[in-house]
Short mmCIF file of C-alpha atoms in Angstrom, two decimals:
data_model
loop_
_atom_site.label_atom_id
_atom_site.label_comp_id
_atom_site.label_asym_id
_atom_site.label_seq_id
_atom_site.Cartn_x
_atom_site.Cartn_y
_atom_site.Cartn_z
CA MET A 180 -20.50 7.70 -25.96
CA SER A 181 -18.34 9.57 -28.19
CA PHE A 182 -15.75 12.40 -27.30
CA CYS A 183 -18.04 14.61 -29.55
CA ALA A 184 -21.03 13.86 -27.14
CA LEU A 185 -18.73 15.19 -24.26
CA GLY A 186 -18.94 18.93 -25.91
CA LEU A 187 -15.48 18.84 -27.02
CA CYS A 188 -14.56 20.83 -30.38
CA THR A 189 -14.04 19.36 -33.60
CA GLU A 190 -10.46 19.59 -33.19
CA LEU A 191 -9.91 17.83 -30.29
CA VAL A 192 -12.20 15.13 -31.25
CA ASN A 193 -9.85 14.90 -34.47
CA THR A 194 -6.84 14.83 -32.44
CA VAL A 195 -8.00 11.84 -30.17
CA ALA A 196 -9.62 10.36 -32.75
CA GLU A 197 -5.73 10.57 -34.95
CA LYS A 198 -4.44 8.86 -31.55
CA GLY A 199 -6.73 5.94 -32.05
CA TYR A 200 -9.19 6.97 -29.09
CA ILE A 201 -12.55 5.89 -29.93
CA THR A 202 -14.52 5.83 -26.84
CA PRO A 203 -13.84 7.79 -23.51
CA SER A 204 -13.25 6.25 -20.45
CA PRO A 205 -15.48 6.25 -17.59
CA ILE A 206 -13.44 9.10 -15.88
CA GLN A 207 -13.28 11.18 -18.79
CA GLN A 208 -17.13 10.67 -19.59
CA GLU A 209 -17.58 12.37 -16.28
CA ALA A 210 -15.15 14.71 -15.70
CA ILE A 211 -15.32 16.45 -19.21
CA PRO A 212 -18.65 18.08 -19.35
CA ALA A 213 -17.98 19.06 -15.37
CA ILE A 214 -14.79 20.65 -16.20
CA LEU A 215 -16.25 22.46 -19.33
CA SER A 216 -19.26 23.81 -17.24
CA LYS A 217 -16.55 25.36 -15.26
CA GLN A 218 -16.96 23.41 -12.00
CA ASP A 219 -14.59 22.93 -9.39
CA LEU A 220 -14.24 19.18 -9.12
CA ILE A 221 -12.54 16.26 -6.94
CA ALA A 222 -11.93 12.97 -9.32
CA ILE A 223 -10.79 10.00 -7.46
CA ALA A 224 -9.94 7.40 -9.80
CA GLN A 225 -6.57 4.77 -10.20
CA THR A 226 -3.70 5.62 -12.35
CA GLY A 227 -4.21 4.48 -16.08
CA THR A 228 -7.68 5.08 -16.31
CA GLY A 229 -7.35 8.45 -18.87
CA LYS A 230 -7.16 10.83 -16.00
CA THR A 231 -4.70 13.33 -18.01
CA ALA A 232 -6.89 13.50 -20.79
CA SER A 233 -10.17 13.85 -18.68
CA PHE A 234 -8.43 17.43 -17.36
CA SER A 235 -6.22 18.31 -20.35
CA LEU A 236 -8.65 18.25 -22.99
CA PRO A 237 -11.61 20.32 -21.64
CA ILE A 238 -8.73 22.98 -20.20
CA LEU A 239 -7.45 23.14 -23.88
CA GLN A 240 -11.12 23.79 -25.15
CA LEU A 241 -11.84 26.57 -22.38
CA LEU A 242 -8.52 28.08 -23.29
CA ALA A 243 -8.45 27.79 -27.09
CA ASP A 244 -10.08 31.19 -28.19
CA MET A 245 -8.42 33.33 -25.41
CA PRO A 246 -5.73 36.06 -26.43
CA ARG A 247 -2.18 34.84 -25.99
CA PRO A 248 -1.33 35.60 -21.87
CA GLU A 249 1.18 38.45 -21.21
CA PRO A 250 4.75 38.06 -20.53
CA ASN A 251 4.94 35.59 -17.50
CA CYS A 252 1.45 34.95 -16.92
CA ILE A 253 -0.34 31.65 -17.34
CA ARG A 254 -3.92 30.90 -17.53
CA ALA A 255 -4.09 27.26 -16.47
CA LEU A 256 -1.41 25.33 -13.88
CA ILE A 257 -1.18 21.68 -13.31
CA ILE A 258 1.04 20.76 -10.48
CA ALA A 259 2.44 17.03 -10.50
CA PRO A 260 4.17 15.77 -7.56
CA THR A 261 7.39 14.44 -9.70
CA ARG A 262 9.54 15.20 -12.61
CA GLU A 263 8.78 12.59 -14.66
CA LEU A 264 4.92 12.79 -14.24
CA ALA A 265 5.15 16.41 -14.83
CA ALA A 266 7.04 15.70 -18.38
CA GLN A 267 4.40 12.83 -19.48
CA VAL A 268 1.83 15.57 -18.55
CA ALA A 269 3.23 18.17 -20.81
CA GLN A 270 3.92 15.79 -23.34
CA ASN A 271 0.34 14.81 -23.57
CA VAL A 272 -1.08 18.13 -23.41
CA GLU A 273 1.51 19.39 -26.39
CA GLN A 274 -0.03 16.32 -28.31
CA TYR A 275 -3.70 16.90 -27.83
CA SER A 276 -3.04 20.85 -28.67
CA GLN A 277 -1.46 20.20 -31.94
CA ASN A 278 -4.56 21.90 -33.87
CA LEU A 279 -5.11 24.80 -31.59
CA LYS A 280 -3.20 27.84 -30.80
CA VAL A 281 -2.42 27.13 -26.96
CA ARG A 282 1.01 27.32 -25.82
CA SER A 283 2.33 25.11 -23.07
CA THR A 284 5.57 24.37 -21.11
CA ALA A 285 6.77 22.01 -18.07
CA VAL A 286 9.05 23.40 -15.34
CA PHE A 287 10.65 21.07 -13.03
CA GLY A 288 13.99 20.79 -10.88
CA GLY A 289 16.91 18.91 -11.97
CA VAL A 290 17.41 21.13 -15.02
CA ARG A 291 18.85 24.69 -15.69
CA ILE A 292 16.07 27.30 -14.84
CA GLU A 293 17.01 29.79 -17.54
CA PRO A 294 15.15 27.88 -20.12
CA GLN A 295 12.27 28.07 -18.20
CA LYS A 296 12.40 31.55 -17.41
CA TYR A 297 12.58 32.53 -20.81
CA ALA A 298 9.60 29.98 -21.78
CA LEU A 299 7.67 31.91 -19.01
CA ALA A 300 8.61 35.44 -20.43
CA GLN A 301 6.75 34.61 -23.63
CA GLY A 302 3.44 34.09 -22.12
CA VAL A 303 2.12 30.53 -21.53
CA ASP A 304 -1.43 29.04 -21.51
CA ILE A 305 -1.00 25.96 -19.68
CA LEU A 306 2.08 25.26 -17.27
CA ILE A 307 3.05 22.08 -15.84
CA ALA A 308 5.37 22.15 -12.83
CA THR A 309 6.30 20.40 -10.15
CA PRO A 310 5.85 22.12 -6.59
CA GLY A 311 9.50 23.43 -5.43
CA ARG A 312 10.51 24.51 -9.01
CA LEU A 313 6.92 26.74 -9.37
CA VAL A 314 7.86 28.49 -6.18
CA ASP A 315 11.31 29.22 -7.05
CA LEU A 316 10.26 30.61 -10.22
CA TYR A 317 7.77 32.76 -8.43
CA GLU A 318 10.43 33.86 -5.91
CA GLN A 319 12.71 34.82 -8.52
CA GLY A 320 9.69 36.75 -10.48
CA ALA A 321 9.29 34.33 -13.23
CA ILE A 322 5.77 33.87 -12.81
CA ASN A 323 2.86 36.27 -12.58
CA PHE A 324 -0.62 34.50 -11.41
CA ASP A 325 -2.91 37.38 -11.98
CA LEU A 326 -4.40 35.60 -14.82
CA LEU A 327 -4.81 32.35 -13.62
CA GLU A 328 -8.30 30.67 -14.55
CA ILE A 329 -7.74 26.99 -13.78
CA LEU A 330 -5.76 24.81 -11.15
CA VAL A 331 -5.22 21.25 -11.57
CA LEU A 332 -3.62 19.03 -8.36
CA ASP A 333 -2.77 15.78 -10.28
CA GLU A 334 -1.89 12.67 -8.31
CA ALA A 335 -3.01 14.63 -5.04
CA ASP A 336 -2.35 12.08 -2.65
CA ARG A 337 0.97 11.34 -3.86
CA MET A 338 1.70 15.04 -3.28
CA LEU A 339 1.00 14.92 0.27
CA ASP A 340 2.91 11.50 0.68
CA LEU A 341 6.08 13.20 -0.89
CA GLY A 342 5.41 16.06 1.85
CA PHE A 343 4.47 18.75 -0.42
CA VAL A 344 1.31 19.95 1.55
CA ASP A 345 3.08 23.56 2.81
CA HIS A 346 4.11 23.82 -0.84
CA ILE A 347 0.45 23.66 -1.97
CA HIS A 348 -0.65 25.93 0.69
CA HIS A 349 2.02 28.21 0.01
CA ILE A 350 1.14 28.30 -3.62
CA GLN A 351 -2.66 28.51 -3.18
CA LYS A 352 -2.08 31.59 -1.29
CA LEU A 353 -0.40 33.40 -4.33
CA LEU A 354 -3.35 32.16 -6.92
CA PRO A 355 -6.51 34.36 -7.73
CA GLU A 356 -9.44 33.29 -5.20
CA LYS A 357 -11.74 33.23 -8.07
CA ARG A 358 -10.52 30.45 -10.18
CA GLN A 359 -11.77 26.80 -11.26
CA THR A 360 -9.82 24.22 -9.18
CA LEU A 361 -9.51 20.53 -10.22
CA LEU A 362 -8.30 17.91 -7.96
CA PHE A 363 -7.18 14.52 -9.05
CA SER A 364 -6.27 11.42 -6.79
CA ALA A 365 -6.10 7.94 -6.84
CA THR A 366 -7.31 7.69 -3.07
CA PHE A 367 -9.68 9.69 -0.97
CA SER A 368 -8.19 10.03 2.24
CA LYS A 369 -9.05 11.95 5.08
CA GLU A 370 -5.98 14.18 4.32
CA ILE A 371 -7.30 14.37 0.80
CA LYS A 372 -10.71 15.66 1.86
CA THR A 373 -9.11 18.25 4.04
CA LEU A 374 -6.76 19.38 1.21
CA ALA A 375 -10.02 19.75 -0.97
CA ASN A 376 -12.12 21.68 1.79
CA THR A 377 -9.23 24.45 1.63
CA MET A 378 -9.10 24.58 -2.03
CA LEU A 379 -12.28 23.70 -3.85
CA SER A 380 -15.36 25.52 -3.69
CA ASN A 381 -18.75 23.71 -4.40
CA PRO A 382 -16.98 20.88 -5.81
CA MET A 383 -18.77 17.85 -7.92
CA THR A 384 -17.27 14.65 -6.86
CA ILE A 385 -16.55 11.88 -9.12
CA GLU A 386 -15.26 8.70 -7.37
CA LEU A 387 -14.39 5.88 -9.53
CA ALA A 388 -11.28 4.17 -7.99
CA LYS A 389 -13.27 1.23 -6.39
CA ALA A 390 -14.73 0.63 -9.88
CA ASN A 391 -11.50 0.05 -11.58
CA ASP A 392 -11.31 -3.15 -13.26
CA HIS A 393 -7.75 -3.22 -14.41
CA ILE A 394 -7.04 -4.74 -11.00
CA GLU A 395 -8.88 -7.92 -12.18
CA LYS A 396 -6.42 -8.23 -15.14
CA ILE A 397 -3.31 -8.72 -12.99
CA THR A 398 -2.26 -12.17 -11.83
CA GLN A 399 -0.13 -11.89 -8.84
CA VAL A 400 2.30 -14.62 -7.42
CA LEU A 401 4.12 -14.48 -4.24
CA HIS A 402 7.94 -15.93 -4.05
CA PRO A 403 9.09 -16.65 -0.48
CA VAL A 404 12.69 -16.24 -0.61
CA ASP A 405 15.52 -15.34 1.73
CA LYS A 406 16.17 -11.51 1.73
CA GLU A 407 19.97 -12.39 0.75
CA ARG A 408 18.77 -14.55 -2.45
CA LYS A 409 16.35 -12.05 -3.39
CA ASN A 410 18.17 -10.43 -6.56
CA GLU A 411 19.24 -14.02 -7.13
CA LEU A 412 15.88 -15.40 -7.56
CA LEU A 413 15.02 -12.16 -9.74
CA ILE A 414 17.92 -12.82 -12.31
CA HIS A 415 16.57 -16.60 -12.38
CA LEU A 416 13.20 -15.32 -12.80
CA ILE A 417 14.34 -12.96 -15.89
CA GLU A 418 16.28 -15.59 -17.57
CA ASN A 419 13.46 -18.23 -17.47
CA ASN A 420 10.46 -16.09 -18.62
CA ASP A 421 9.66 -14.22 -21.86
CA TRP A 422 9.11 -10.69 -20.35
CA SER A 423 10.19 -7.93 -22.93
CA GLN A 424 9.94 -5.18 -20.12
CA ILE A 425 10.23 -5.79 -16.06
CA LEU A 426 9.67 -2.64 -13.68
CA VAL A 427 11.25 -3.68 -10.55
CA PHE A 428 10.54 -1.92 -7.08
CA THR A 429 13.23 -1.47 -4.54
CA ARG A 430 12.83 -0.20 -1.07
CA THR A 431 16.06 1.85 -1.04
CA LYS A 432 17.92 4.02 -3.97
CA ARG A 433 21.15 1.99 -2.91
CA GLY A 434 19.29 -1.46 -3.33
CA ALA A 435 18.28 -0.07 -6.93
CA ASP A 436 21.93 0.75 -7.85
CA GLY A 437 23.33 -2.83 -6.65
CA LEU A 438 20.50 -4.54 -8.59
CA ARG A 439 21.22 -2.76 -11.68
CA ASN A 440 25.03 -3.58 -11.30
CA GLU A 441 24.10 -7.46 -10.68
CA LEU A 442 21.59 -7.63 -13.60
CA GLU A 443 24.21 -5.75 -16.02
CA ALA A 444 27.01 -8.41 -14.76
CA LYS A 445 24.50 -10.92 -15.97
CA GLY A 446 24.17 -9.44 -19.48
CA ILE A 447 20.57 -8.10 -18.81
CA VAL A 448 20.16 -4.62 -19.95
CA ALA A 449 18.79 -2.56 -16.85
CA GLU A 450 18.70 0.96 -15.52
CA SER A 451 17.82 2.60 -12.10
CA ILE A 452 15.77 5.51 -11.66
CA HIS A 453 15.62 7.29 -8.12
CA ALA A 454 16.02 10.89 -6.62
CA ASN A 455 19.66 10.52 -6.47
CA ARG A 456 20.07 10.43 -10.27
CA THR A 457 20.23 13.41 -12.37
CA GLN A 458 17.04 14.80 -14.42
CA GLN A 459 18.90 13.64 -17.41
CA ALA A 460 19.90 10.18 -16.27
CA ARG A 461 16.27 9.70 -15.02
CA THR A 462 14.75 11.08 -18.47
CA LEU A 463 17.36 8.47 -20.47
CA ALA A 464 16.37 5.41 -18.45
CA LEU A 465 12.53 6.28 -18.89
CA ASN A 466 12.97 6.72 -22.16
CA GLY A 467 14.98 3.82 -22.90
CA PHE A 468 12.69 1.38 -21.18
CA ARG A 469 9.40 2.91 -23.19
CA SER A 470 11.58 2.31 -26.34
CA GLY A 471 12.87 -1.40 -25.26
CA THR A 472 16.63 -0.62 -25.41
CA ILE A 473 16.55 -1.27 -21.65
CA LYS A 474 14.78 -4.25 -20.39
CA VAL A 475 14.62 -3.73 -16.75
CA LEU A 476 14.00 -0.64 -14.97
CA ILE A 477 14.35 -0.16 -11.16
CA GLY A 478 13.16 2.45 -9.16
CA THR A 479 12.20 3.32 -5.52
CA ASP A 480 8.85 4.75 -4.95
CA LEU A 481 9.77 7.64 -7.19
CA ALA A 482 8.28 6.15 -10.34
CA ALA A 483 5.53 4.22 -8.29
CA ARG A 484 2.74 6.27 -9.84
CA GLY A 485 1.56 8.25 -12.96
CA ILE A 486 4.29 6.74 -15.26
CA ASP A 487 2.60 5.62 -18.51
CA ILE A 488 4.31 2.34 -20.12
CA GLN A 489 1.83 0.73 -22.55
CA GLN A 490 1.03 -2.76 -22.10
CA LEU A 491 3.61 -3.36 -19.23
CA PRO A 492 4.03 -7.18 -18.88
CA CYS A 493 5.45 -7.49 -15.76
CA VAL A 494 5.87 -5.71 -12.15
CA ILE A 495 8.22 -6.52 -9.58
CA ASN A 496 8.34 -5.67 -5.88
CA ILE A 497 11.26 -6.98 -3.82
#
C-alpha cells in the first residue's frame, strides 16, 4: 500500500516521498483513513511505529484548505506529556507541512512564555502543547478554543503516569463538545479506557501494540553486579564495546548527574537529561546525542518514551 492509496493529497505524498518514506506502517495504514473520515479514534501502538505521522498527516490535510484562524485561535490541539516530545512532534508537523499553507507552533514550560503568546496572537492552525503550559496560556487569555476542531492526546498513558489527568479533564471542559478526538497510547489499560470513555464519541479502535515486531530485533543481556559497582561495570562495557550511542536510564536525577560526572572523568562525553535541568540544557543534550557529539545520554524516565533516535544501538538500565 502507498501513502497515495490512503487518501492523502499530492503535496503530502510528495513530502513523505522526499523524506524517504515509501510504504506506510501498519498504524498509518489504519489510522490515516479513519482520521480523514473525521472519526474519533483510539490507537494503541508502541513507540517507534510511526504514530506521529499517522495523526499529523491527515490533520494537515483536513486543515490545509481552511482560512487562517483568527488571533489566539487554534484549529487542532496536540497534547504531549513532555517538553521533548512536544518539540519533536512540532518539528515533524513543520516538516510535513512544508508544501502546505498551515501554521503550527509548540508551547511548553521551561522557556519564556512571551514568544509563545506572540505566536498564538497570529492565529495557529496546529498547536502542540504540554498540559501545564497550555493551562497557563489559557488562564492568561492567550488561547481561544472556540474554533477548535481536532484534539489529539499523544502518549496518553504517559500523561496519566505523570499525573496530568486533572489537567486533561480541565482542558476538556474548555473545548467545544463537537470536535474530533484522537487518543494515542502504547498501552490500553483500565485507566486509558476510562479516559477514552469520557472524551471520545463512538470511537474506532486500532490496537497494534501486541503486533509490534520491533521487540524481536532487540537482544537483551543481564549483568548481575553489586549496586555500588554498577557505574564501574557500565564504564567497562562502554570502553570495551563499539557503541556509537548509549542511552542510559537511572532511577534518580542525582544518580544521572553522578554517573555523568564519572563518565566525563574517564574521558567519555556524556550528558544528563531530567526534570531539574533547564529546558535549554535538555534541548542541547538531546541535540548533541542525536548529532553524535555526545556519546552517552543519561536520563530518568522523563526520556523513557517518545524520543526519536534513529538506529539507537544500545539502551542500558542501571
